[in-house]
Amino acid sequence: MASIRDVAKAAGVSLGTVSNAINRPEVLAPLTLRKVQKVIEEMGFVPNASARNLRAGRNRVIGLIVPDISNPFFTALAMGVNDAAFAAKYVVILCNTDESTDKESQYLEVLSAQNVEGILITPARETIRALAKVAEKGIRLALVDRPALGLQACSVAVNDSYGGSLALTHLHELGHRKILLLTGSEDIPQVADRNTGIRDSMKEIPANQLPQIMELRLDSMSASNAYDAMMKKIESGVDFTGIICGNDLIALGAIRALREKNIAVPEDVSVIGYDDIDFAGSANVPLTSISQPAYELGFAAAELIISECENPERHVHQRIEFQPRLVVRSSTAPTKSHRANLRIS
Ligand code: RIB
């Protein structure tokens, strides 16, 4: 049985044009209409639910584009999206960009061509301009784990700047004055915001207590990349007592390297992650981390985009911001000198 896509492909037109030939022939140019009708006759196409859905502009499908589905943070976020979509009888097309803006652009095109009703996206980079072009085509967008900034769209995000300041303040209060910042590229918006928070909180510290921050950039925010980089860093000398990691995967990779080199965590070096993924609490060294409500981010973002799909005329864009929180476990501790000052054995 020929499908509406078969007809569109054979006639060399979009799905929407085939739908119009079936439901609103008056909007098509006569030549186009005749061409599509001829293909429908030749293929024996019979309109069904897909045509009805297209007629109503409804297919109850939303897209979700995230930068790294291997990161448990985005797995939890996708679970939240999926649960909210299921409750509303929608389905989700999941796209993983591997932090590539090229892949992100391709996914946006494919999802638009698939006529999904809305797209949730965590941009791989600060690609607000590209997203604005997609929105101009009438595709409903909502940002998840990213504020909408200048975009006319809903967004659900976490205050990453505050998260960065929580991490710096925690290590500083434990006496750490030589801190390694082990994270990804500042092109990644979440990284940039966290680093801004670290720098801003430094301004609140008296000059005689200012920590020295050394930065080590990673090509990807993965445990393996962090492990490799930390092994090299240790070879060149451990001139720090604390590490602020861009996310928990980086922290787990760094701790693996430190322990392989017989550097005790937290006795010799304290390590703090970001995300508080499920594994963080059950890691070899239970990880101190900055917790983000990944599942709630996804669930709230999906509810917003579905609300817009259901009531486009009455929808008003919303900007939701969650606050991160510090979760202290055993991967951070006072420095030896700080313990001596506090007379902690
Ligand atoms: O994608 C980079 C990071 O941003 C993830 O590790 C998670 O922390 C997200 O917020």
XYZ file of C-alpha atoms and ligand atoms in Angstrom:
355
model
C 0.000 0.000 0.000
C 1.552 3.310 -1.064
C 2.069 5.786 1.762
C 1.745 9.557 1.743
C 5.532 9.711 1.724
C 5.689 7.487 -1.385
C 3.312 9.875 -3.147
C 5.306 12.937 -2.069
C 8.570 11.359 -3.244
C 7.126 10.212 -6.581
C 5.543 13.608 -7.222
C 8.642 15.455 -6.008
C 6.659 17.521 -3.512
C 6.513 17.864 0.297
C 4.223 15.905 2.601
C 2.282 19.099 3.221
C 1.619 19.506 -0.533
C 0.224 15.979 -0.765
C -1.916 16.711 2.284
C -3.185 19.884 0.625
C -3.942 17.993 -2.612
C -6.154 15.708 -0.491
C -7.658 18.197 1.915
C -7.285 21.719 0.514
C -6.812 21.407 -3.288
C -7.828 25.047 -3.690
C -4.535 26.258 -2.174
C -2.399 24.470 -4.793
C -1.398 25.674 -8.251
C -3.442 23.706 -10.834
C -0.339 22.104 -12.375
C 0.933 20.969 -8.970
C -2.484 19.691 -7.975
C -2.848 17.715 -11.227
C 0.659 16.249 -10.858
C -0.065 15.015 -7.321
C -3.518 13.720 -8.201
C -2.013 11.775 -11.132
C 0.550 10.107 -8.811
C -2.173 9.306 -6.252
C -4.218 7.608 -8.970
C -1.228 5.718 -10.439
C -0.087 4.485 -6.979
C -3.580 3.757 -5.741
C -2.874 5.777 -2.608
C -5.704 5.758 -0.061
C -5.551 8.575 2.574
C -5.478 7.193 6.100
C -4.625 8.415 9.580
C -1.372 9.923 8.375
C -3.339 12.065 5.900
C -5.938 12.909 8.562
C -3.151 13.850 10.940
C -1.518 15.963 8.242
C -4.913 17.550 7.508
C -5.234 18.587 11.081
C -1.512 19.436 11.149
C -1.288 16.897 13.981
C 0.941 13.857 14.247
C 1.642 14.084 17.984
C 5.368 13.664 17.344
C 8.025 15.878 18.974
C 11.755 15.836 18.385
C 14.418 15.931 21.120
C 17.946 16.981 20.127
C 20.673 16.604 22.779
C 24.495 16.843 22.572
C 25.506 13.577 24.278
C 23.036 10.789 25.001
C 25.896 8.703 26.503
C 25.982 11.228 29.367
C 23.559 9.976 32.064
C 22.508 13.590 32.569
C 20.895 13.627 29.124
C 19.571 10.095 29.573
C 17.640 11.279 32.644
C 16.544 14.417 30.769
C 15.277 12.264 27.876
C 13.386 10.056 30.359
C 11.601 13.154 31.650
C 10.718 14.226 28.093
C 9.499 10.747 27.254
C 7.298 10.418 30.346
C 5.632 13.796 29.778
C 5.103 12.966 26.079
C 3.647 9.540 26.882
C 1.200 11.091 29.349
C -0.015 13.395 26.547
C -0.125 10.564 23.956
C 2.824 12.007 22.030
C 5.911 10.154 20.814
C 9.486 11.422 20.794
C 12.174 11.210 18.095
C 15.531 11.300 19.920
C 18.552 12.817 18.098
C 22.115 12.836 19.462
C 24.433 15.520 18.017
C 27.725 14.377 19.613
C 28.187 18.097 20.408
C 28.388 18.754 16.617
C 26.645 21.845 15.234
C 26.667 20.237 11.748
C 24.741 17.233 13.042
C 22.453 19.597 14.946
C 21.624 21.474 11.707
C 20.954 18.209 9.868
C 18.667 16.940 12.609
C 16.721 20.224 12.593
C 16.214 19.863 8.817
C 15.172 16.198 9.034
C 12.756 16.808 11.904
C 11.261 19.798 10.058
C 10.800 17.658 6.938
C 9.157 14.992 9.093
C 6.620 17.654 10.107
C 7.113 17.026 13.817
C 4.840 19.281 15.818
C 7.647 20.693 17.975
C 11.352 20.304 18.712
C 13.077 20.324 22.099
C 16.764 21.114 21.827
C 19.819 21.443 24.034
C 22.038 23.403 21.615
C 25.504 21.926 21.095
C 26.924 25.422 20.950
C 25.519 28.951 21.201
C 23.505 28.470 18.002
C 20.627 30.782 18.869
C 20.822 32.449 15.431
C 20.437 29.104 13.626
C 17.517 28.221 15.885
C 15.862 31.563 15.162
C 15.937 30.663 11.423
C 14.218 27.324 12.177
C 11.590 29.095 14.285
C 10.981 31.542 11.412
C 9.909 28.531 9.280
C 7.077 27.999 11.750
C 8.679 25.074 13.575
C 7.816 25.174 17.272
C 10.984 25.082 19.373
C 11.669 24.909 23.094
C 15.100 24.951 24.703
C 15.947 22.478 27.425
C 19.004 22.893 29.665
C 19.508 26.279 28.025
C 17.812 29.666 28.524
C 16.059 30.938 25.389
C 18.080 34.188 25.435
C 16.815 36.223 22.451
C 14.691 33.385 20.992
C 10.874 33.630 20.997
C 10.453 30.193 22.560
C 9.940 28.415 25.851
C 12.991 27.363 27.804
C 13.796 25.277 30.854
C 17.297 25.711 32.236
C 19.454 25.558 35.343
C 21.338 28.533 36.741
C 24.759 27.235 35.693
C 26.537 30.399 36.816
C 25.292 29.807 40.361
C 26.351 26.166 40.005
C 29.901 27.212 39.160
C 30.036 29.531 42.171
C 28.789 26.716 44.454
C 31.658 24.484 43.305
C 34.348 27.144 43.787
C 32.993 28.253 47.157
C 32.869 24.667 48.423
C 36.547 23.988 47.664
C 37.602 27.432 48.884
C 35.832 26.883 52.231
C 37.774 23.609 52.563
C 41.011 25.587 52.303
C 41.894 24.818 48.678
C 43.992 27.589 47.161
C 45.389 25.777 44.094
C 42.471 24.511 42.031
C 42.459 22.805 38.631
C 39.441 23.580 36.428
C 39.026 20.449 34.275
C 36.224 21.053 31.773
C 35.154 21.285 28.143
C 35.285 24.087 25.588
C 33.886 27.501 26.528
C 31.940 27.199 23.252
C 29.650 24.865 25.195
C 27.182 27.282 26.788
C 26.828 25.366 30.048
C 30.628 25.359 30.467
C 30.856 29.078 29.772
C 28.146 29.873 32.327
C 29.750 27.691 35.014
C 33.127 29.309 34.420
C 31.481 32.729 34.676
C 30.094 31.709 38.053
C 33.542 30.606 39.205
C 35.097 33.876 38.093
C 32.324 35.961 39.639
C 32.614 34.187 42.993
C 36.382 34.852 42.943
C 35.565 38.563 43.090
C 33.953 38.036 46.495
C 37.123 36.495 48.008
C 39.616 38.685 49.942
C 42.875 39.126 47.997
C 44.940 37.259 50.608
C 42.658 34.210 50.297
C 42.298 34.156 46.527
C 42.783 30.664 45.063
C 44.888 30.126 41.952
C 42.780 28.570 39.178
C 44.583 26.522 36.501
C 42.468 25.550 33.472
C 42.785 22.297 31.533
C 40.415 22.124 28.556
C 39.112 18.800 27.260
C 38.121 18.010 23.669
C 35.012 16.245 24.959
C 33.289 16.127 28.343
C 33.769 12.376 28.710
C 35.315 10.168 31.393
C 37.860 8.700 28.954
C 38.996 12.116 27.750
C 39.346 13.290 31.360
C 41.274 10.147 32.335
C 43.778 10.601 29.489
C 44.231 14.313 30.221
C 44.631 13.746 33.958
C 47.218 10.988 33.450
C 49.282 13.460 31.403
C 48.716 16.265 33.914
C 49.896 14.077 36.800
C 53.058 13.255 34.839
C 53.806 16.991 34.638
C 53.268 17.461 38.368
C 50.311 17.740 40.747
C 50.431 21.429 41.642
C 46.830 21.582 42.863
C 44.837 20.217 45.817
C 41.365 20.527 44.315
C 39.713 19.857 40.950
C 36.478 21.449 39.721
C 35.163 19.233 36.907
C 32.804 20.329 34.114
C 30.563 17.345 34.804
C 30.450 14.062 36.710
C 31.831 11.986 33.825
C 34.951 14.158 33.832
C 35.195 13.782 37.613
C 34.939 9.985 37.414
C 37.673 9.887 34.741
C 39.912 12.185 36.764
C 39.464 10.144 39.960
C 40.327 6.963 38.060
C 43.620 8.529 36.919
C 44.457 9.919 40.385
C 43.857 6.572 42.077
C 45.924 4.729 39.434
C 48.783 7.086 40.285
C 48.279 6.414 44.027
C 47.037 9.926 44.662
C 44.390 9.684 47.375
C 40.981 11.285 46.855
C 40.144 13.373 48.859
C 43.154 13.169 51.220
C 45.641 14.397 48.579
C 43.283 15.917 45.982
C 39.614 16.831 46.337
C 37.373 16.414 43.285
C 33.943 17.958 42.666
C 31.747 17.050 39.708
C 28.611 18.576 38.155
C 25.195 16.976 37.429
C 24.946 14.495 40.333
C 24.172 11.643 37.941
C 22.912 8.367 39.421
C 26.417 6.849 39.489
C 27.874 9.787 41.453
C 26.781 8.515 44.855
C 27.854 4.926 44.201
C 31.266 5.669 42.622
C 34.421 4.164 44.194
C 34.798 7.509 45.907
C 31.235 8.829 46.344
C 31.318 12.042 44.355
C 30.648 15.505 45.674
C 28.725 17.195 42.900
C 26.514 20.096 41.875
C 23.110 18.543 41.401
C 20.915 19.360 38.408
C 17.285 18.123 38.174
C 17.795 16.468 34.757
C 14.544 14.471 34.733
C 12.496 17.480 35.864
C 14.157 19.665 33.205
C 13.066 17.248 30.489
C 9.561 16.710 31.881
C 8.897 20.457 32.241
C 10.251 21.247 28.752
C 8.099 18.559 27.135
C 4.995 19.847 28.962
C 5.694 23.353 27.621
C 6.175 22.330 23.975
C 3.137 20.028 24.074
C 1.042 22.799 25.590
C 2.106 25.004 22.671
C 1.244 22.248 20.163
C -2.181 21.745 21.753
C -3.084 25.429 22.057
C -0.875 27.450 19.678
C -3.256 30.407 19.615
C -3.444 30.789 23.394
C 0.131 29.695 24.223
C 2.396 32.173 26.031
C 6.115 31.311 26.097
C 7.521 30.537 29.533
C 11.091 30.683 30.828
C 11.663 28.244 33.712
C 14.928 28.267 35.668
C 15.870 25.593 38.212
C 18.552 26.195 40.828
C 21.425 23.708 41.219
C 22.451 22.513 44.664
C 25.654 21.277 46.275
C 25.657 17.589 47.279
C 28.644 16.882 49.544
C 29.994 13.326 49.587
C 33.465 11.951 50.253
C 35.418 13.120 47.197
C 36.089 16.509 48.807
C 37.706 17.305 52.149
C 39.665 20.082 53.878
C 43.299 20.391 52.767
C 45.974 19.048 55.107
C 46.974 22.553 56.157
C 43.328 23.524 56.652
C 42.818 20.437 58.814
C 45.872 21.414 60.842
C 44.480 24.920 61.257
C 41.160 23.453 62.343
C 43.048 20.847 64.394
C 41.239 18.034 62.518
C 43.262 14.834 62.752
O 26.663 18.976 27.843
C 27.588 19.516 28.736
C 27.037 19.524 30.143
O 25.904 20.393 30.204
C 26.523 18.191 30.622
O 27.518 17.429 31.232
C 25.478 18.611 31.630
O 26.122 19.121 32.791
C 24.823 19.728 30.853
O 24.158 20.622 31.714
